[in-house]
């Protein structure tokens, strides 16, 4: 591996064979061995200006942990990772690795496998650590919604000494991360992450819904000093076509939650998933695994290149016997009592719009009918604001989550904040922003000056340094 060419090649991530992996929900991607991880990490140039770190929504010091992995310092790499990333065990399996898209090695071959190296750091290093909260402030803050945004905000606030109660309407924490199929995240990774929170003044109250059992305003009256609304996007979207009320038309989010919670789902022999995002891809891959002999189709109104799903997810799905149908927009679901088929409008690409994305337009008179008995709808979800007062002025973000109206995420009601995000790590970044806003707000009220996040391991401010014994990449540029 030390020749001049191999620096540009990634150490391959071991993967289950497509024919075998669709037989069940086994994990598709495996971990590196220690040696493979070290070799892959040694490809990193340890850039003086690390674009990878800049591109990470939570500015994870990935350059730092890669350097440590390169020299076999796995314990130190795990600690560095967990110092700023409390959901690292989850993210090392599911993050869409924005860092890798920005990695300088992408332009010179294949980017460093930054997410897989995070996984190696946590698997080979000691990741069974515990976070240490600051001295208690005796001030309570409430969080509504236990998804990644709410959990991250809770972590940030607990580290600053606040007592946090997280109210969750479901009987499980994790939010949409709990719908991610087991072939990508098999081992309750989120619960492993939450084990490290065990010393914090953090309480989860499950089965209590904002807007039903309480409101943000009622929590303030109860004595919570601030409230963070992080209810994500849990209400299924529908395209508004005839027939979508039929019982065999299933919202993708419900379908994926049910499968993960081992609740029964009924699928037919010809399944069509409508949508082109990551949720649609997960729905189609899950349907493939549950119904091995069924015809499984995914229909999307744009092309593969325009699809919002990640390239990695589509590439992994292609060999799994899924029929991708691009440029088809739903028109009607056929059938009186049962789904019998679905009619689509054929689309074509038009000129790029203001964002540079090419618009799609219908081709006059061109329709396609696909015979099917089950339709899974994955056309977007949005926040369910039922029971939340309009006085809050909650806005809905472009992927459906609620947002505050002020730059610090505060809503129109003083002390109530709101945010969420389009991926786990974006939601975490939103949680951090809200927690900083809440801390600054409460400090303002008391005449205190807000400080930076205290060290999560109670070790004071640690200045990252180049790992001992590491003198740069094995391969010289
Ligand atoms: C199938 C699927 C696969 C995905 N795969 C990935 C992936 O691989 N990588 C990635 O980075 N992202 C992925 N995502 C996206 C990611 O999960 C979300 O972006 C992220 O979870 C959003 O976090 P959040 O905290 O803003 O909201 P959510 O995760 O939606 O959490 C909101 C929480 O609030 C609760 N809630 C809602 N209303 C109320 C109420 N009234 N009262 C109390 N609680 C309430 C909900 O039950 C939920 O637990 C996926 C999403 C789905 C659906
Ligand atoms: S959290 Fe995601 S984007 Fe950030 S460094 Fe890790 S893999 Fe990259
Ligand atoms: S080579 Fe890539 S991963 Fe390494 S520091 Fe540079 S940008 Fe980051």
Coordinates of N, CA and C in Angstrom, one line a residue, residues 98-245:
X98 N -20.8 14.8 5.3 CA -20.6 16.1 4.5 C -19.1 16.4 4.5
X99 N -18.4 15.9 5.5 CA -16.9 16.1 5.6 C -16.2 15.5 4.3
X100 N -16.7 14.3 3.9 CA -16.0 13.6 2.8 C -16.3 14.3 1.5
X101 N -17.4 14.9 1.4 CA -17.7 15.7 0.1 C -16.7 16.8 0.0
X102 N -16.2 17.4 1.2 CA -15.3 18.5 1.1 C -13.9 18.1 1.2
X103 N -13.6 16.9 1.5 CA -12.2 16.4 1.7 C -11.4 16.7 0.4
X104 N -10.2 17.2 0.6 CA -9.3 17.6 -0.5 C -8.9 16.4 -1.3
X105 N -8.9 15.3 -0.7 CA -8.6 14.1 -1.5 C -9.7 13.7 -2.5
X106 N -10.9 14.3 -2.4 CA -11.9 13.9 -3.3 C -11.5 14.4 -4.7
X107 N -10.9 15.6 -4.8 CA -10.4 16.1 -6.1 C -9.2 15.3 -6.6
X108 N -8.6 14.5 -5.8 CA -7.4 13.8 -6.2 C -7.6 12.3 -6.3
X109 N -8.9 11.8 -6.2 CA -9.2 10.4 -6.2 C -10.4 10.2 -5.4
X110 N -10.2 9.5 -4.2 CA -11.3 9.1 -3.4 C -11.1 9.8 -2.0
X111 N -12.2 10.5 -1.5 CA -12.0 11.1 -0.2 C -11.6 10.1 0.9
X112 N -11.0 10.6 2.0 CA -10.7 9.8 3.1 C -12.1 9.3 3.7
X113 N -12.1 8.0 4.1 CA -13.3 7.4 4.7 C -13.5 7.9 6.1
X114 N -13.9 9.2 6.2 CA -13.9 9.8 7.5 C -14.9 9.2 8.5
X115 N -16.1 8.9 7.9 CA -17.1 8.3 8.8 C -16.7 6.9 9.3
X116 N -16.1 6.1 8.4 CA -15.7 4.8 8.8 C -14.5 4.8 9.8
X117 N -13.7 5.9 9.7 CA -12.6 6.0 10.7 C -13.2 6.4 12.0
X118 N -14.3 7.2 12.0 CA -14.9 7.5 13.3 C -15.4 6.1 13.9
X119 N -16.0 5.3 13.1 CA -16.4 4.0 13.6 C -15.2 3.2 14.2
X120 N -14.1 3.2 13.5 CA -12.9 2.4 13.9 C -12.5 3.0 15.3
X121 N -12.5 4.4 15.4 CA -12.0 5.0 16.6 C -12.9 4.5 17.8
X122 N -14.2 4.4 17.6 CA -15.1 4.0 18.7 C -15.1 2.5 18.9
X123 N -14.9 1.7 17.9 CA -14.9 0.3 18.1 C -13.6 -0.2 18.7
X124 N -12.5 0.4 18.3 CA -11.2 -0.1 18.8 C -10.7 0.7 20.0
X125 N -11.2 1.9 20.2 CA -10.8 2.7 21.3 C -11.9 2.5 22.4
X126 N -11.6 3.0 23.6 CA -12.5 2.9 24.7 C -13.6 4.0 24.6
X127 N -14.8 3.6 24.2 CA -15.8 4.6 24.0 C -16.8 4.6 25.2
X128 N -16.5 3.7 26.2 CA -17.4 3.6 27.3 C -17.1 4.7 28.3
X129 N -17.3 5.9 28.0 CA -16.9 7.1 28.8 C -18.2 7.7 29.4
X130 N -18.0 8.6 30.3 CA -19.2 9.3 30.9 C -19.0 10.8 30.9
X131 N -20.0 11.5 30.5 CA -19.9 12.9 30.5 C -20.1 13.5 31.9
X132 N -19.5 14.6 32.2 CA -19.5 15.2 33.5 C -20.2 16.6 33.4
X133 N -21.3 16.8 34.1 CA -22.0 18.1 34.1 C -21.2 19.1 34.9
X134 N -21.5 20.4 34.7 CA -20.9 21.4 35.5 C -21.7 21.5 36.8
X135 N -21.3 22.3 37.8 CA -22.0 22.4 39.0 C -23.4 22.9 38.7
X136 N -24.4 22.3 39.5 CA -25.8 22.6 39.1 C -26.2 24.1 39.3
X137 N -27.0 24.5 38.3 CA -27.5 25.9 38.4 C -28.8 26.0 39.1
X138 N -29.5 24.9 39.3 CA -30.8 24.8 39.9 C -31.8 25.6 39.1
X139 N -31.6 25.4 37.8 CA -32.6 26.0 36.8 C -33.1 24.9 35.9
X140 N -34.4 24.8 35.7 CA -34.9 23.7 34.8 C -35.2 24.2 33.4
X141 N -34.9 23.4 32.4 CA -35.2 23.7 31.1 C -36.0 22.5 30.5
X142 N -37.0 22.8 29.7 CA -37.8 21.7 29.1 C -37.5 21.6 27.6
X143 N -37.4 20.4 27.1 CA -37.3 20.1 25.7 C -38.5 19.3 25.3
X144 N -39.1 19.7 24.2 CA -40.3 18.9 23.7 C -39.8 18.2 22.4
X145 N -39.7 16.9 22.5 CA -39.2 16.1 21.3 C -37.8 15.5 21.6
X146 N -37.7 14.2 21.6 CA -36.5 13.5 21.9 C -35.8 13.0 20.7
X147 N -35.7 13.8 19.6 CA -34.9 13.5 18.4 C -33.5 14.0 18.6
X148 N -32.7 13.9 17.6 CA -31.3 14.4 17.7 C -31.2 15.8 18.1
X149 N -32.1 16.7 17.6 CA -32.0 18.1 18.0 C -32.2 18.3 19.5
X150 N -33.2 17.6 20.0 CA -33.6 17.8 21.4 C -32.5 17.1 22.3
X151 N -32.0 16.0 21.9 CA -31.0 15.3 22.7 C -29.7 16.2 22.7
X152 N -29.3 16.7 21.6 CA -28.1 17.6 21.6 C -28.3 18.8 22.4
X153 N -29.4 19.4 22.3 CA -29.7 20.6 23.2 C -29.6 20.2 24.6
X154 N -30.2 19.1 25.0 CA -30.1 18.6 26.4 C -28.7 18.4 26.9
X155 N -27.9 17.8 26.0 CA -26.5 17.6 26.3 C -25.7 18.9 26.6
X156 N -25.9 19.9 25.7 CA -25.3 21.2 25.8 C -25.7 21.8 27.1
X157 N -27.0 21.8 27.4 CA -27.5 22.5 28.6 C -27.1 21.8 29.9
X158 N -27.1 20.4 29.9 CA -26.7 19.7 31.1 C -25.2 20.0 31.3
X159 N -24.4 20.1 30.3 CA -23.0 20.4 30.5 C -22.8 21.7 31.1
X160 N -23.7 22.7 30.9 CA -23.7 24.0 31.5 C -24.3 24.1 32.8
X161 N -24.8 22.9 33.3 CA -25.3 22.9 34.7 C -26.8 23.0 34.8
X162 N -27.5 23.0 33.7 CA -29.0 23.1 33.8 C -29.6 21.7 34.0
X163 N -30.7 21.6 34.6 CA -31.5 20.4 34.8 C -32.5 20.3 33.6
X164 N -32.4 19.3 32.8 CA -33.2 19.2 31.6 C -34.2 18.1 31.7
X165 N -35.5 18.4 31.3 CA -36.5 17.4 31.2 C -36.9 17.3 29.7
X166 N -36.8 16.1 29.1 CA -37.2 16.0 27.7 C -38.6 15.3 27.6
X167 N -39.6 15.9 27.1 CA -40.9 15.3 26.9 C -41.0 14.7 25.5
X168 N -41.4 13.4 25.4 CA -41.5 12.8 24.1 C -42.8 12.1 23.9
X169 N -43.5 12.3 22.8 CA -44.8 11.8 22.7 C -44.8 10.3 22.4
X170 N -43.8 9.8 21.8 CA -43.7 8.3 21.6 C -43.2 7.6 22.9
X171 N -43.2 6.3 22.8 CA -42.7 5.5 23.9 C -41.3 5.2 23.8
X172 N -40.6 5.8 22.9 CA -39.2 5.6 22.6 C -38.5 6.9 22.3
X173 N -37.2 7.1 22.6 CA -36.5 8.3 22.3 C -35.7 8.1 21.0
X174 N -35.3 9.1 20.3 CA -34.5 9.0 19.1 C -35.1 9.7 17.9
X175 N -36.4 10.0 17.9 CA -37.0 10.7 16.8 C -36.9 9.8 15.5
X176 N -36.7 10.5 14.4 CA -36.7 9.8 13.1 C -35.5 8.9 13.1
X177 N -34.5 9.1 13.9 CA -33.3 8.2 13.9 C -33.8 6.7 14.2
X178 N -34.9 6.7 14.9 CA -35.5 5.4 15.3 C -36.2 4.7 14.1
X179 N -36.3 5.4 13.0 CA -36.9 4.8 11.8 C -35.8 4.3 10.8
X180 N -34.6 4.6 11.2 CA -33.5 4.1 10.2 C -33.4 2.6 10.3
X181 N -33.4 2.0 9.1 CA -33.5 0.5 9.1 C -32.2 -0.2 9.7
X182 N -32.4 -1.4 10.2 CA -31.3 -2.1 10.9 C -30.2 -2.5 10.0
X183 N -30.5 -2.6 8.7 CA -29.3 -3.0 7.8 C -28.3 -1.8 7.7
X184 N -28.7 -0.6 8.2 CA -27.7 0.5 8.3 C -27.3 0.8 9.7
X185 N -28.2 0.5 10.7 CA -27.9 0.8 12.1 C -28.5 -0.3 13.0
X186 N -27.8 -1.3 13.2 CA -28.4 -2.5 13.8 C -28.5 -2.6 15.3
X187 N -27.7 -1.9 16.0 CA -27.5 -2.2 17.4 C -27.9 -1.2 18.4
X188 N -29.0 -0.6 18.2 CA -29.5 0.4 19.2 C -28.4 1.5 19.5
X189 N -27.7 1.9 18.5 CA -26.6 2.8 18.7 C -26.9 4.0 19.5
X190 N -28.1 4.5 19.3 CA -28.5 5.8 20.0 C -28.5 5.5 21.5
X191 N -28.9 4.3 21.9 CA -29.0 4.0 23.3 C -27.6 3.8 23.9
X192 N -26.7 3.3 23.0 CA -25.2 3.2 23.5 C -24.7 4.7 23.7
X193 N -25.1 5.6 22.8 CA -24.6 7.0 23.0 C -25.2 7.5 24.3
X194 N -26.5 7.2 24.5 CA -27.1 7.8 25.7 C -26.6 7.3 27.0
X195 N -25.9 6.1 27.0 CA -25.3 5.6 28.2 C -24.3 6.6 28.8
X196 N -23.6 7.3 27.9 CA -22.6 8.2 28.4 C -23.2 9.5 29.1
X197 N -24.5 9.6 29.0 CA -25.2 10.8 29.6 C -25.5 10.4 31.1
X198 N -25.1 9.2 31.6 CA -25.7 8.7 32.8 C -25.5 9.6 34.0
X199 N -24.5 10.5 34.1 CA -24.3 11.3 35.3 C -25.0 12.7 35.1
X200 N -25.7 12.9 34.0 CA -26.2 14.2 33.8 C -27.6 14.4 34.4
X201 N -28.0 15.6 34.7 CA -29.3 15.8 35.3 C -30.3 15.9 34.2
X202 N -30.6 14.8 33.6 CA -31.4 14.7 32.4 C -32.5 13.7 32.6
X203 N -33.8 14.1 32.4 CA -34.9 13.1 32.6 C -35.7 13.0 31.3
X204 N -35.9 11.8 30.8 CA -36.8 11.6 29.7 C -38.2 11.2 30.2
X205 N -39.2 12.0 29.7 CA -40.6 11.6 30.0 C -41.3 11.2 28.7
X206 N -41.5 9.9 28.6 CA -42.0 9.4 27.3 C -43.6 9.3 27.4
X207 N -44.2 9.3 26.2 CA -45.7 9.2 26.2 C -46.4 10.5 26.6
X208 N -45.7 11.7 26.5 CA -46.4 13.0 26.9 C -46.2 13.9 25.7
X209 N -47.3 14.4 25.1 CA -47.2 15.2 23.9 C -47.5 16.6 24.1
X210 N -46.6 17.5 23.6 CA -46.8 18.9 23.5 C -48.0 19.2 22.7
X211 N -48.8 20.2 23.1 CA -50.1 20.5 22.4 C -51.2 19.6 22.8
X212 N -51.0 18.6 23.6 CA -52.0 17.7 24.1 C -52.0 17.7 25.6
X213 N -50.9 17.2 26.2 CA -50.7 17.1 27.6 C -50.3 18.4 28.3
X214 N -49.6 19.3 27.5 CA -49.1 20.6 28.0 C -48.8 21.4 26.8
X215 N -48.4 22.7 27.0 CA -47.9 23.5 25.9 C -46.6 24.2 26.4
X216 N -45.9 24.8 25.5 CA -44.7 25.5 25.9 C -45.0 26.5 27.0
X217 N -46.1 27.2 26.8 CA -46.5 28.3 27.7 C -46.8 27.7 29.1
X218 N -47.5 26.6 29.1 CA -47.8 26.0 30.4 C -46.5 25.5 31.1
X219 N -45.5 25.0 30.4 CA -44.3 24.6 31.0 C -43.6 25.8 31.6
X220 N -43.6 26.9 31.0 CA -43.0 28.1 31.5 C -43.7 28.5 32.9
X221 N -45.0 28.3 32.8 CA -45.8 28.7 34.1 C -45.4 27.7 35.2
X222 N -45.1 26.4 34.8 CA -44.8 25.4 35.8 C -43.4 25.7 36.4
X223 N -42.6 26.6 35.8 CA -41.3 26.9 36.5 C -40.1 26.6 35.6
X224 N -40.3 26.0 34.4 CA -39.2 25.8 33.5 C -38.8 27.2 33.0
X225 N -37.5 27.4 33.0 CA -37.0 28.8 32.7 C -37.0 29.0 31.2
X226 N -36.9 28.0 30.4 CA -37.0 28.1 28.9 C -37.5 26.7 28.4
X227 N -38.0 26.8 27.1 CA -38.5 25.6 26.5 C -38.0 25.5 25.1
X228 N -37.5 24.3 24.7 CA -37.0 24.1 23.3 C -38.0 23.2 22.6
X229 N -38.6 23.6 21.6 CA -39.5 22.8 20.8 C -38.7 22.2 19.6
X230 N -38.5 20.8 19.8 CA -37.7 20.1 18.7 C -38.6 18.9 18.3
X231 N -39.7 19.2 17.7 CA -40.7 18.1 17.5 C -40.5 17.5 16.1
X232 N -39.5 18.0 15.3 CA -39.2 17.4 14.0 C -40.3 17.4 13.1
X233 N -40.3 16.4 12.2 CA -41.3 16.4 11.1 C -41.9 15.0 11.1
X234 N -43.0 14.9 11.9 CA -43.6 13.5 12.1 C -44.9 13.3 11.4
X235 N -45.4 14.3 10.7 CA -46.7 14.2 10.0 C -46.5 13.8 8.5
X236 N -47.1 12.7 8.1 CA -46.8 12.2 6.8 C -47.4 13.1 5.7
X237 N -46.7 13.3 4.6 CA -47.2 14.1 3.5 C -47.8 13.2 2.5
X238 N -48.8 13.7 1.7 CA -49.5 12.9 0.6 C -49.5 13.8 -0.6
X239 N -49.4 13.3 -1.8 CA -49.4 14.1 -3.0 C -50.7 14.8 -3.3
X240 N -51.8 14.3 -2.7 CA -53.2 14.9 -3.0 C -53.7 14.3 -4.3
X241 N -53.6 13.0 -4.5 CA -54.2 12.4 -5.7 C -55.3 11.5 -5.4
X242 N -56.3 11.2 -6.3 CA -57.4 10.3 -6.0 C -56.9 8.9 -5.6
X243 N -57.5 8.3 -4.6 CA -57.2 7.0 -4.2 C -56.2 6.9 -3.1
X244 N -55.6 8.0 -2.7 CA -54.6 7.9 -1.7 C -55.1 7.6 -0.3
X245 N -56.4 7.5 -0.1 CA -57.1 7.2 1.1 C -57.2 5.6 1.3

